[in-house]
Amino acid sequence: QVSVLYFARSAELAGLRCETLSVPREITSLQLWEEIVKVHPRLALIRDQVVFAVRQEYVLLGDQLLVLQPGDEVAIIPPISGG
Amino acid sequence: MEESEDVPRDFIKLKSEKLSVDEVSELVVSPYCGAVSLFIGEFNISYTSMAETEIKKICRDVRQKWPSVKHIAVHHRLGVVPITEASVIIAVSSPHRAESLEAVMYCINTLKASVPIWKKEIYEDEYSWKENKECFWANSEK
C-alpha cells in the first residue's frame, strides 16, 4: 500500500490530493501509472506531461522497475512552474 | 479625435507604487471589444517536503561549483501572490561578484527545472497552470 499524492492539474483531474492505493511491491513506473489511471481515468489526459516522484526522487514513466515499501510516497508531478 | 480613438495602443508603465487593476482595465476598454482579460496574480502550491530537499540539493551543488560562496538564501512564496509581488527571492554572498552572480543564476535556473512548485495564474474569470520551459518532462509542443 502506497500513498499517492496528486498536485496541480493531476489533483484537479483525480478530484483529490492524496489517497492510499494497493499496488504490487515490484512494478514498472509505467505499470504504476496504468494502475492509477484505472482508478482515475481522467488522468490519461496528462499522460505525456507527468513524471512520478517516488520517495521524493523523480522517475520517468517507463520501464524502470520500482521496488515499493508499504507507506512509500508516490507523487504525480505535472510540469512545474516555480521561480 | 476621430479615427485615432480606437487605433491599437500599448500602455506601458513601470512604477514603484502599487498597481491598480481598475486603472489598467479602464485603459483597454473599447467599444469594439467584448472581451477584456485581466491577469490578477498567482496561486502557488508545492510538494513542500520534496521542494525543500531539492532546494537543499541546489545549495549543495552551488557550494561544490563555487567554493567561495558564503551564504545562500532562497525564499519562495506559497499561496496567493498578487500581481505586484514577488514569488521568489534568491540571495548569495561571496567575496567577489562573479561567483555570487553565477551562483544566483544557477539557483534560479535549476529551481525552475527541478523544484516541485506550481503556479496557477489567476485571471479575472478563469485560471491556468503555468509550465516552465526548463521543466524537462513538459510537452510544450502541444
JSON list of N, CA, C and O in Angstrom, two decimals, chain A residues 4-60:
[
{"chain": "A", "resi": 4, "resn": "VAL", "atom": "N", "xyz": [-0.45, 7.88, -2.56]},
{"chain": "A", "resi": 4, "resn": "VAL", "atom": "CA", "xyz": [-0.33, 8.59, -3.82]},
{"chain": "A", "resi": 4, "resn": "VAL", "atom": "C", "xyz": [-0.73, 10.04, -3.60]},
{"chain": "A", "resi": 4, "resn": "VAL", "atom": "O", "xyz": [-1.79, 10.32, -3.04]},
{"chain": "A", "resi": 5, "resn": "LEU", "atom": "N", "xyz": [0.15, 10.96, -4.01]},
{"chain": "A", "resi": 5, "resn": "LEU", "atom": "CA", "xyz": [-0.12, 12.38, -3.86]},
{"chain": "A", "resi": 5, "resn": "LEU", "atom": "C", "xyz": [-0.36, 12.99, -5.23]},
{"chain": "A", "resi": 5, "resn": "LEU", "atom": "O", "xyz": [0.37, 12.72, -6.18]},
{"chain": "A", "resi": 6, "resn": "TYR", "atom": "N", "xyz": [-1.40, 13.81, -5.33]},
{"chain": "A", "resi": 6, "resn": "TYR", "atom": "CA", "xyz": [-1.73, 14.46, -6.60]},
{"chain": "A", "resi": 6, "resn": "TYR", "atom": "C", "xyz": [-1.52, 15.95, -6.46]},
{"chain": "A", "resi": 6, "resn": "TYR", "atom": "O", "xyz": [-1.93, 16.55, -5.46]},
{"chain": "A", "resi": 7, "resn": "PHE", "atom": "N", "xyz": [-0.90, 16.58, -7.49]},
{"chain": "A", "resi": 7, "resn": "PHE", "atom": "CA", "xyz": [-0.65, 18.02, -7.43]},
{"chain": "A", "resi": 7, "resn": "PHE", "atom": "C", "xyz": [-1.16, 18.72, -8.67]},
{"chain": "A", "resi": 7, "resn": "PHE", "atom": "O", "xyz": [-1.15, 18.15, -9.78]},
{"chain": "A", "resi": 8, "resn": "ALA", "atom": "N", "xyz": [-1.56, 19.97, -8.49]},
{"chain": "A", "resi": 8, "resn": "ALA", "atom": "CA", "xyz": [-1.91, 20.86, -9.61]},
{"chain": "A", "resi": 8, "resn": "ALA", "atom": "C", "xyz": [-2.95, 20.20, -10.50]},
{"chain": "A", "resi": 8, "resn": "ALA", "atom": "O", "xyz": [-3.98, 19.71, -10.03]},
{"chain": "A", "resi": 9, "resn": "ARG", "atom": "N", "xyz": [-2.68, 20.16, -11.80]},
{"chain": "A", "resi": 9, "resn": "ARG", "atom": "CA", "xyz": [-3.66, 19.61, -12.75]},
{"chain": "A", "resi": 9, "resn": "ARG", "atom": "C", "xyz": [-4.04, 18.18, -12.42]},
{"chain": "A", "resi": 9, "resn": "ARG", "atom": "O", "xyz": [-5.19, 17.78, -12.61]},
{"chain": "A", "resi": 10, "resn": "SER", "atom": "N", "xyz": [-3.08, 17.39, -11.93]},
{"chain": "A", "resi": 10, "resn": "SER", "atom": "CA", "xyz": [-3.41, 15.99, -11.64]},
{"chain": "A", "resi": 10, "resn": "SER", "atom": "C", "xyz": [-4.40, 15.91, -10.48]},
{"chain": "A", "resi": 10, "resn": "SER", "atom": "O", "xyz": [-5.26, 15.02, -10.46]},
{"chain": "A", "resi": 11, "resn": "ALA", "atom": "N", "xyz": [-4.32, 16.82, -9.53]},
{"chain": "A", "resi": 11, "resn": "ALA", "atom": "CA", "xyz": [-5.28, 16.83, -8.42]},
{"chain": "A", "resi": 11, "resn": "ALA", "atom": "C", "xyz": [-6.67, 17.23, -8.92]},
{"chain": "A", "resi": 11, "resn": "ALA", "atom": "O", "xyz": [-7.68, 16.72, -8.45]},
{"chain": "A", "resi": 12, "resn": "GLU", "atom": "N", "xyz": [-6.69, 18.14, -9.88]},
{"chain": "A", "resi": 12, "resn": "GLU", "atom": "CA", "xyz": [-7.99, 18.55, -10.44]},
{"chain": "A", "resi": 12, "resn": "GLU", "atom": "C", "xyz": [-8.63, 17.40, -11.21]},
{"chain": "A", "resi": 12, "resn": "GLU", "atom": "O", "xyz": [-9.83, 17.15, -11.10]},
{"chain": "A", "resi": 13, "resn": "LEU", "atom": "N", "xyz": [-7.83, 16.67, -11.97]},
{"chain": "A", "resi": 13, "resn": "LEU", "atom": "CA", "xyz": [-8.39, 15.56, -12.76]},
{"chain": "A", "resi": 13, "resn": "LEU", "atom": "C", "xyz": [-8.78, 14.39, -11.89]},
{"chain": "A", "resi": 13, "resn": "LEU", "atom": "O", "xyz": [-9.78, 13.72, -12.16]},
{"chain": "A", "resi": 14, "resn": "ALA", "atom": "N", "xyz": [-8.00, 14.11, -10.86]},
{"chain": "A", "resi": 14, "resn": "ALA", "atom": "CA", "xyz": [-8.31, 12.98, -9.99]},
{"chain": "A", "resi": 14, "resn": "ALA", "atom": "C", "xyz": [-9.40, 13.33, -8.99]},
{"chain": "A", "resi": 14, "resn": "ALA", "atom": "O", "xyz": [-10.07, 12.46, -8.46]},
{"chain": "A", "resi": 15, "resn": "GLY", "atom": "N", "xyz": [-9.57, 14.61, -8.72]},
{"chain": "A", "resi": 15, "resn": "GLY", "atom": "CA", "xyz": [-10.58, 15.04, -7.76]},
{"chain": "A", "resi": 15, "resn": "GLY", "atom": "C", "xyz": [-10.15, 14.93, -6.32]},
{"chain": "A", "resi": 15, "resn": "GLY", "atom": "O", "xyz": [-10.96, 15.06, -5.41]},
{"chain": "A", "resi": 16, "resn": "LEU", "atom": "N", "xyz": [-8.88, 14.66, -6.09]},
{"chain": "A", "resi": 16, "resn": "LEU", "atom": "CA", "xyz": [-8.41, 14.58, -4.69]},
{"chain": "A", "resi": 16, "resn": "LEU", "atom": "C", "xyz": [-6.91, 14.82, -4.66]},
{"chain": "A", "resi": 16, "resn": "LEU", "atom": "O", "xyz": [-6.25, 14.84, -5.69]},
{"chain": "A", "resi": 17, "resn": "ARG", "atom": "N", "xyz": [-6.38, 15.02, -3.45]},
{"chain": "A", "resi": 17, "resn": "ARG", "atom": "CA", "xyz": [-4.95, 15.34, -3.34]},
{"chain": "A", "resi": 17, "resn": "ARG", "atom": "C", "xyz": [-4.11, 14.19, -2.81]},
{"chain": "A", "resi": 17, "resn": "ARG", "atom": "O", "xyz": [-2.89, 14.21, -2.94]},
{"chain": "A", "resi": 18, "resn": "CYS", "atom": "N", "xyz": [-4.79, 13.21, -2.22]},
{"chain": "A", "resi": 18, "resn": "CYS", "atom": "CA", "xyz": [-3.98, 12.17, -1.60]},
{"chain": "A", "resi": 18, "resn": "CYS", "atom": "C", "xyz": [-4.84, 10.97, -1.29]},
{"chain": "A", "resi": 18, "resn": "CYS", "atom": "O", "xyz": [-6.01, 11.14, -0.89]},
{"chain": "A", "resi": 19, "resn": "GLU", "atom": "N", "xyz": [-4.31, 9.77, -1.50]},
{"chain": "A", "resi": 19, "resn": "GLU", "atom": "CA", "xyz": [-5.05, 8.56, -1.14]},
{"chain": "A", "resi": 19, "resn": "GLU", "atom": "C", "xyz": [-4.06, 7.41, -1.02]},
{"chain": "A", "resi": 19, "resn": "GLU", "atom": "O", "xyz": [-2.92, 7.49, -1.46]},
{"chain": "A", "resi": 20, "resn": "THR", "atom": "N", "xyz": [-4.55, 6.32, -0.41]},
{"chain": "A", "resi": 20, "resn": "THR", "atom": "CA", "xyz": [-3.73, 5.12, -0.31]},
{"chain": "A", "resi": 20, "resn": "THR", "atom": "C", "xyz": [-4.20, 4.15, -1.39]},
{"chain": "A", "resi": 20, "resn": "THR", "atom": "O", "xyz": [-5.40, 3.96, -1.57]},
{"chain": "A", "resi": 21, "resn": "LEU", "atom": "N", "xyz": [-3.23, 3.59, -2.12]},
{"chain": "A", "resi": 21, "resn": "LEU", "atom": "CA", "xyz": [-3.58, 2.58, -3.14]},
{"chain": "A", "resi": 21, "resn": "LEU", "atom": "C", "xyz": [-2.78, 1.31, -2.90]},
{"chain": "A", "resi": 21, "resn": "LEU", "atom": "O", "xyz": [-1.63, 1.37, -2.46]},
{"chain": "A", "resi": 22, "resn": "SER", "atom": "N", "xyz": [-3.41, 0.19, -3.22]},
{"chain": "A", "resi": 22, "resn": "SER", "atom": "CA", "xyz": [-2.68, -1.08, -3.15]},
{"chain": "A", "resi": 22, "resn": "SER", "atom": "C", "xyz": [-2.11, -1.40, -4.51]},
{"chain": "A", "resi": 22, "resn": "SER", "atom": "O", "xyz": [-2.86, -1.45, -5.50]},
{"chain": "A", "resi": 23, "resn": "VAL", "atom": "N", "xyz": [-0.81, -1.58, -4.57]},
{"chain": "A", "resi": 23, "resn": "VAL", "atom": "CA", "xyz": [-0.15, -1.92, -5.84]},
{"chain": "A", "resi": 23, "resn": "VAL", "atom": "C", "xyz": [0.87, -3.01, -5.57]},
{"chain": "A", "resi": 23, "resn": "VAL", "atom": "O", "xyz": [1.29, -3.20, -4.42]},
{"chain": "A", "resi": 24, "resn": "PRO", "atom": "N", "xyz": [1.28, -3.75, -6.63]},
{"chain": "A", "resi": 24, "resn": "PRO", "atom": "CA", "xyz": [2.32, -4.77, -6.42]},
{"chain": "A", "resi": 24, "resn": "PRO", "atom": "C", "xyz": [3.60, -4.13, -5.90]},
{"chain": "A", "resi": 24, "resn": "PRO", "atom": "O", "xyz": [3.93, -3.00, -6.23]},
{"chain": "A", "resi": 25, "resn": "ARG", "atom": "N", "xyz": [4.32, -4.90, -5.09]},
{"chain": "A", "resi": 25, "resn": "ARG", "atom": "CA", "xyz": [5.56, -4.41, -4.50]},
{"chain": "A", "resi": 25, "resn": "ARG", "atom": "C", "xyz": [6.61, -4.06, -5.55]},
{"chain": "A", "resi": 25, "resn": "ARG", "atom": "O", "xyz": [7.35, -3.09, -5.43]},
{"chain": "A", "resi": 26, "resn": "GLU", "atom": "N", "xyz": [6.71, -4.91, -6.59]},
{"chain": "A", "resi": 26, "resn": "GLU", "atom": "CA", "xyz": [7.63, -4.65, -7.70]},
{"chain": "A", "resi": 26, "resn": "GLU", "atom": "C", "xyz": [6.80, -4.36, -8.93]},
{"chain": "A", "resi": 26, "resn": "GLU", "atom": "O", "xyz": [5.96, -5.17, -9.32]},
{"chain": "A", "resi": 27, "resn": "ILE", "atom": "N", "xyz": [7.07, -3.21, -9.56]},
{"chain": "A", "resi": 27, "resn": "ILE", "atom": "CA", "xyz": [6.21, -2.77, -10.65]},
{"chain": "A", "resi": 27, "resn": "ILE", "atom": "C", "xyz": [7.01, -1.75, -11.45]},
{"chain": "A", "resi": 27, "resn": "ILE", "atom": "O", "xyz": [7.81, -1.01, -10.89]},
{"chain": "A", "resi": 28, "resn": "THR", "atom": "N", "xyz": [6.81, -1.72, -12.77]},
{"chain": "A", "resi": 28, "resn": "THR", "atom": "CA", "xyz": [7.49, -0.67, -13.52]},
{"chain": "A", "resi": 28, "resn": "THR", "atom": "C", "xyz": [6.73, 0.64, -13.34]},
{"chain": "A", "resi": 28, "resn": "THR", "atom": "O", "xyz": [5.55, 0.66, -12.99]},
{"chain": "A", "resi": 29, "resn": "SER", "atom": "N", "xyz": [7.43, 1.75, -13.63]},
{"chain": "A", "resi": 29, "resn": "SER", "atom": "CA", "xyz": [6.76, 3.04, -13.43]},
{"chain": "A", "resi": 29, "resn": "SER", "atom": "C", "xyz": [5.57, 3.18, -14.37]},
{"chain": "A", "resi": 29, "resn": "SER", "atom": "O", "xyz": [4.54, 3.76, -14.01]},
{"chain": "A", "resi": 30, "resn": "LEU", "atom": "N", "xyz": [5.68, 2.63, -15.56]},
{"chain": "A", "resi": 30, "resn": "LEU", "atom": "CA", "xyz": [4.55, 2.71, -16.48]},
{"chain": "A", "resi": 30, "resn": "LEU", "atom": "C", "xyz": [3.36, 1.89, -15.97]},
{"chain": "A", "resi": 30, "resn": "LEU", "atom": "O", "xyz": [2.21, 2.33, -16.04]},
{"chain": "A", "resi": 31, "resn": "GLN", "atom": "N", "xyz": [3.65, 0.70, -15.44]},
{"chain": "A", "resi": 31, "resn": "GLN", "atom": "CA", "xyz": [2.57, -0.12, -14.89]},
{"chain": "A", "resi": 31, "resn": "GLN", "atom": "C", "xyz": [1.91, 0.59, -13.71]},
{"chain": "A", "resi": 31, "resn": "GLN", "atom": "O", "xyz": [0.69, 0.54, -13.53]},
{"chain": "A", "resi": 32, "resn": "LEU", "atom": "N", "xyz": [2.71, 1.27, -12.90]},
{"chain": "A", "resi": 32, "resn": "LEU", "atom": "CA", "xyz": [2.16, 2.01, -11.77]},
{"chain": "A", "resi": 32, "resn": "LEU", "atom": "C", "xyz": [1.22, 3.09, -12.26]},
{"chain": "A", "resi": 32, "resn": "LEU", "atom": "O", "xyz": [0.11, 3.28, -11.74]},
{"chain": "A", "resi": 33, "resn": "TRP", "atom": "N", "xyz": [1.64, 3.81, -13.31]},
{"chain": "A", "resi": 33, "resn": "TRP", "atom": "CA", "xyz": [0.77, 4.83, -13.90]},
{"chain": "A", "resi": 33, "resn": "TRP", "atom": "C", "xyz": [-0.55, 4.21, -14.34]},
{"chain": "A", "resi": 33, "resn": "TRP", "atom": "O", "xyz": [-1.63, 4.74, -14.10]},
{"chain": "A", "resi": 34, "resn": "GLU", "atom": "N", "xyz": [-0.47, 3.06, -15.00]},
{"chain": "A", "resi": 34, "resn": "GLU", "atom": "CA", "xyz": [-1.69, 2.41, -15.50]},
{"chain": "A", "resi": 34, "resn": "GLU", "atom": "C", "xyz": [-2.61, 1.99, -14.36]},
{"chain": "A", "resi": 34, "resn": "GLU", "atom": "O", "xyz": [-3.83, 2.12, -14.47]},
{"chain": "A", "resi": 35, "resn": "GLU", "atom": "N", "xyz": [-2.04, 1.54, -13.24]},
{"chain": "A", "resi": 35, "resn": "GLU", "atom": "CA", "xyz": [-2.87, 1.23, -12.07]},
{"chain": "A", "resi": 35, "resn": "GLU", "atom": "C", "xyz": [-3.62, 2.46, -11.59]},
{"chain": "A", "resi": 35, "resn": "GLU", "atom": "O", "xyz": [-4.79, 2.40, -11.23]},
{"chain": "A", "resi": 36, "resn": "ILE", "atom": "N", "xyz": [-2.90, 3.58, -11.56]},
{"chain": "A", "resi": 36, "resn": "ILE", "atom": "CA", "xyz": [-3.51, 4.82, -11.06]},
{"chain": "A", "resi": 36, "resn": "ILE", "atom": "C", "xyz": [-4.59, 5.31, -12.02]},
{"chain": "A", "resi": 36, "resn": "ILE", "atom": "O", "xyz": [-5.66, 5.78, -11.60]},
{"chain": "A", "resi": 37, "resn": "VAL", "atom": "N", "xyz": [-4.34, 5.18, -13.31]},
{"chain": "A", "resi": 37, "resn": "VAL", "atom": "CA", "xyz": [-5.33, 5.63, -14.30]},
{"chain": "A", "resi": 37, "resn": "VAL", "atom": "C", "xyz": [-6.60, 4.76, -14.25]},
{"chain": "A", "resi": 37, "resn": "VAL", "atom": "O", "xyz": [-7.70, 5.24, -14.53]},
{"chain": "A", "resi": 38, "resn": "LYS", "atom": "N", "xyz": [-6.44, 3.49, -13.85]},
{"chain": "A", "resi": 38, "resn": "LYS", "atom": "CA", "xyz": [-7.65, 2.64, -13.69]},
{"chain": "A", "resi": 38, "resn": "LYS", "atom": "C", "xyz": [-8.58, 3.26, -12.65]},
{"chain": "A", "resi": 38, "resn": "LYS", "atom": "O", "xyz": [-9.79, 3.22, -12.79]},
{"chain": "A", "resi": 39, "resn": "VAL", "atom": "N", "xyz": [-8.00, 3.82, -11.60]},
{"chain": "A", "resi": 39, "resn": "VAL", "atom": "CA", "xyz": [-8.80, 4.42, -10.53]},
{"chain": "A", "resi": 39, "resn": "VAL", "atom": "C", "xyz": [-9.30, 5.81, -10.94]},
{"chain": "A", "resi": 39, "resn": "VAL", "atom": "O", "xyz": [-10.41, 6.22, -10.58]},
{"chain": "A", "resi": 40, "resn": "HIS", "atom": "N", "xyz": [-8.50, 6.54, -11.70]},
{"chain": "A", "resi": 40, "resn": "HIS", "atom": "CA", "xyz": [-8.85, 7.91, -12.10]},
{"chain": "A", "resi": 40, "resn": "HIS", "atom": "C", "xyz": [-8.64, 8.06, -13.60]},
{"chain": "A", "resi": 40, "resn": "HIS", "atom": "O", "xyz": [-7.61, 8.60, -14.04]},
{"chain": "A", "resi": 41, "resn": "PRO", "atom": "N", "xyz": [-9.57, 7.60, -14.42]},
{"chain": "A", "resi": 41, "resn": "PRO", "atom": "CA", "xyz": [-9.36, 7.58, -15.88]},
{"chain": "A", "resi": 41, "resn": "PRO", "atom": "C", "xyz": [-9.04, 8.96, -16.48]},
{"chain": "A", "resi": 41, "resn": "PRO", "atom": "O", "xyz": [-8.33, 9.03, -17.48]},
{"chain": "A", "resi": 42, "resn": "ARG", "atom": "N", "xyz": [-9.54, 10.04, -15.89]},
{"chain": "A", "resi": 42, "resn": "ARG", "atom": "CA", "xyz": [-9.28, 11.36, -16.48]},
{"chain": "A", "resi": 42, "resn": "ARG", "atom": "C", "xyz": [-7.80, 11.74, -16.47]},
{"chain": "A", "resi": 42, "resn": "ARG", "atom": "O", "xyz": [-7.37, 12.62, -17.19]},
{"chain": "A", "resi": 43, "resn": "LEU", "atom": "N", "xyz": [-7.03, 11.06, -15.63]},
{"chain": "A", "resi": 43, "resn": "LEU", "atom": "CA", "xyz": [-5.59, 11.35, -15.60]},
{"chain": "A", "resi": 43, "resn": "LEU", "atom": "C", "xyz": [-4.91, 11.02, -16.93]},
{"chain": "A", "resi": 43, "resn": "LEU", "atom": "O", "xyz": [-3.85, 11.55, -17.22]},
{"chain": "A", "resi": 44, "resn": "ALA", "atom": "N", "xyz": [-5.54, 10.16, -17.71]},
{"chain": "A", "resi": 44, "resn": "ALA", "atom": "CA", "xyz": [-4.95, 9.80, -19.01]},
{"chain": "A", "resi": 44, "resn": "ALA", "atom": "C", "xyz": [-4.70, 11.04, -19.87]},
{"chain": "A", "resi": 44, "resn": "ALA", "atom": "O", "xyz": [-3.79, 11.06, -20.71]},
{"chain": "A", "resi": 45, "resn": "LEU", "atom": "N", "xyz": [-5.45, 12.09, -19.63]},
{"chain": "A", "resi": 45, "resn": "LEU", "atom": "CA", "xyz": [-5.30, 13.33, -20.40]},
{"chain": "A", "resi": 45, "resn": "LEU", "atom": "C", "xyz": [-3.90, 13.93, -20.28]},
{"chain": "A", "resi": 45, "resn": "LEU", "atom": "O", "xyz": [-3.45, 14.64, -21.17]},
{"chain": "A", "resi": 46, "resn": "ILE", "atom": "N", "xyz": [-3.23, 13.69, -19.14]},
{"chain": "A", "resi": 46, "resn": "ILE", "atom": "CA", "xyz": [-1.93, 14.35, -18.94]},
{"chain": "A", "resi": 46, "resn": "ILE", "atom": "C", "xyz": [-0.77, 13.36, -18.98]},
{"chain": "A", "resi": 46, "resn": "ILE", "atom": "O", "xyz": [0.36, 13.67, -18.57]},
{"chain": "A", "resi": 47, "resn": "ARG", "atom": "N", "xyz": [-1.01, 12.16, -19.50]},
{"chain": "A", "resi": 47, "resn": "ARG", "atom": "CA", "xyz": [-0.02, 11.11, -19.50]},
{"chain": "A", "resi": 47, "resn": "ARG", "atom": "C", "xyz": [1.34, 11.54, -20.07]},
{"chain": "A", "resi": 47, "resn": "ARG", "atom": "O", "xyz": [2.39, 11.14, -19.59]},
{"chain": "A", "resi": 48, "resn": "ASP", "atom": "N", "xyz": [1.31, 12.37, -21.10]},
{"chain": "A", "resi": 48, "resn": "ASP", "atom": "CA", "xyz": [2.56, 12.77, -21.75]},
{"chain": "A", "resi": 48, "resn": "ASP", "atom": "C", "xyz": [3.28, 13.90, -21.03]},
{"chain": "A", "resi": 48, "resn": "ASP", "atom": "O", "xyz": [4.33, 14.36, -21.49]},
{"chain": "A", "resi": 49, "resn": "GLN", "atom": "N", "xyz": [2.71, 14.38, -19.96]},
{"chain": "A", "resi": 49, "resn": "GLN", "atom": "CA", "xyz": [3.30, 15.55, -19.33]},
{"chain": "A", "resi": 49, "resn": "GLN", "atom": "C", "xyz": [3.71, 15.33, -17.88]},
{"chain": "A", "resi": 49, "resn": "GLN", "atom": "O", "xyz": [4.10, 16.26, -17.21]},
{"chain": "A", "resi": 50, "resn": "VAL", "atom": "N", "xyz": [3.57, 14.11, -17.40]},
{"chain": "A", "resi": 50, "resn": "VAL", "atom": "CA", "xyz": [3.86, 13.91, -15.98]},
{"chain": "A", "resi": 50, "resn": "VAL", "atom": "C", "xyz": [5.07, 13.03, -15.77]},
{"chain": "A", "resi": 50, "resn": "VAL", "atom": "O", "xyz": [5.46, 12.24, -16.63]},
{"chain": "A", "resi": 51, "resn": "VAL", "atom": "N", "xyz": [5.66, 13.22, -14.59]},
{"chain": "A", "resi": 51, "resn": "VAL", "atom": "CA", "xyz": [6.63, 12.27, -14.08]},
{"chain": "A", "resi": 51, "resn": "VAL", "atom": "C", "xyz": [6.14, 11.88, -12.68]},
{"chain": "A", "resi": 51, "resn": "VAL", "atom": "O", "xyz": [5.23, 12.50, -12.14]},
{"chain": "A", "resi": 52, "resn": "PHE", "atom": "N", "xyz": [6.74, 10.82, -12.16]},
{"chain": "A", "resi": 52, "resn": "PHE", "atom": "CA", "xyz": [6.49, 10.47, -10.76]},
{"chain": "A", "resi": 52, "resn": "PHE", "atom": "C", "xyz": [7.61, 11.04, -9.89]},
{"chain": "A", "resi": 52, "resn": "PHE", "atom": "O", "xyz": [8.71, 11.29, -10.35]},
{"chain": "A", "resi": 53, "resn": "ALA", "atom": "N", "xyz": [7.30, 11.20, -8.60]},
{"chain": "A", "resi": 53, "resn": "ALA", "atom": "CA", "xyz": [8.36, 11.31, -7.61]},
{"chain": "A", "resi": 53, "resn": "ALA", "atom": "C", "xyz": [8.11, 10.17, -6.63]},
{"chain": "A", "resi": 53, "resn": "ALA", "atom": "O", "xyz": [7.07, 10.14, -5.97]},
{"chain": "A", "resi": 54, "resn": "VAL", "atom": "N", "xyz": [9.00, 9.18, -6.63]},
{"chain": "A", "resi": 54, "resn": "VAL", "atom": "CA", "xyz": [8.86, 8.02, -5.75]},
{"chain": "A", "resi": 54, "resn": "VAL", "atom": "C", "xyz": [9.87, 8.18, -4.62]},
{"chain": "A", "resi": 54, "resn": "VAL", "atom": "O", "xyz": [11.07, 8.33, -4.88]},
{"chain": "A", "resi": 55, "resn": "ARG", "atom": "N", "xyz": [9.38, 8.20, -3.41]},
{"chain": "A", "resi": 55, "resn": "ARG", "atom": "CA", "xyz": [10.24, 8.52, -2.24]},
{"chain": "A", "resi": 55, "resn": "ARG", "atom": "C", "xyz": [11.05, 9.79, -2.53]},
{"chain": "A", "resi": 55, "resn": "ARG", "atom": "O", "xyz": [12.24, 9.88, -2.24]},
{"chain": "A", "resi": 56, "resn": "GLN", "atom": "N", "xyz": [10.41, 10.75, -3.14]},
{"chain": "A", "resi": 56, "resn": "GLN", "atom": "CA", "xyz": [10.95, 12.08, -3.44]},
{"chain": "A", "resi": 56, "resn": "GLN", "atom": "C", "xyz": [12.09, 12.10, -4.45]},
{"chain": "A", "resi": 56, "resn": "GLN", "atom": "O", "xyz": [12.87, 13.04, -4.51]},
{"chain": "A", "resi": 57, "resn": "GLU", "atom": "N", "xyz": [12.17, 11.04, -5.28]},
{"chain": "A", "resi": 57, "resn": "GLU", "atom": "CA", "xyz": [13.11, 11.07, -6.40]},
{"chain": "A", "resi": 57, "resn": "GLU", "atom": "C", "xyz": [12.31, 10.99, -7.69]},
{"chain": "A", "resi": 57, "resn": "GLU", "atom": "O", "xyz": [11.40, 10.17, -7.80]},
{"chain": "A", "resi": 58, "resn": "TYR", "atom": "N", "xyz": [12.68, 11.80, -8.67]},
{"chain": "A", "resi": 58, "resn": "TYR", "atom": "CA", "xyz": [11.94, 11.80, -9.93]},
{"chain": "A", "resi": 58, "resn": "TYR", "atom": "C", "xyz": [12.12, 10.48, -10.67]},
{"chain": "A", "resi": 58, "resn": "TYR", "atom": "O", "xyz": [13.22, 9.95, -10.75]},
{"chain": "A", "resi": 59, "resn": "VAL", "atom": "N", "xyz": [11.03, 9.98, -11.24]},
{"chain": "A", "resi": 59, "resn": "VAL", "atom": "CA", "xyz": [11.06, 8.76, -12.05]},
{"chain": "A", "resi": 59, "resn": "VAL", "atom": "C", "xyz": [10.21, 9.00, -13.28]},
{"chain": "A", "resi": 59, "resn": "VAL", "atom": "O", "xyz": [9.03, 9.36, -13.17]},
{"chain": "A", "resi": 60, "resn": "LEU", "atom": "N", "xyz": [10.79, 8.80, -14.45]},
{"chain": "A", "resi": 60, "resn": "LEU", "atom": "CA", "xyz": [10.01, 8.94, -15.69]},
{"chain": "A", "resi": 60, "resn": "LEU", "atom": "C", "xyz": [9.07, 7.75, -15.83]},
{"chain": "A", "resi": 60, "resn": "LEU", "atom": "O", "xyz": [9.34, 6.67, -15.30]}
]
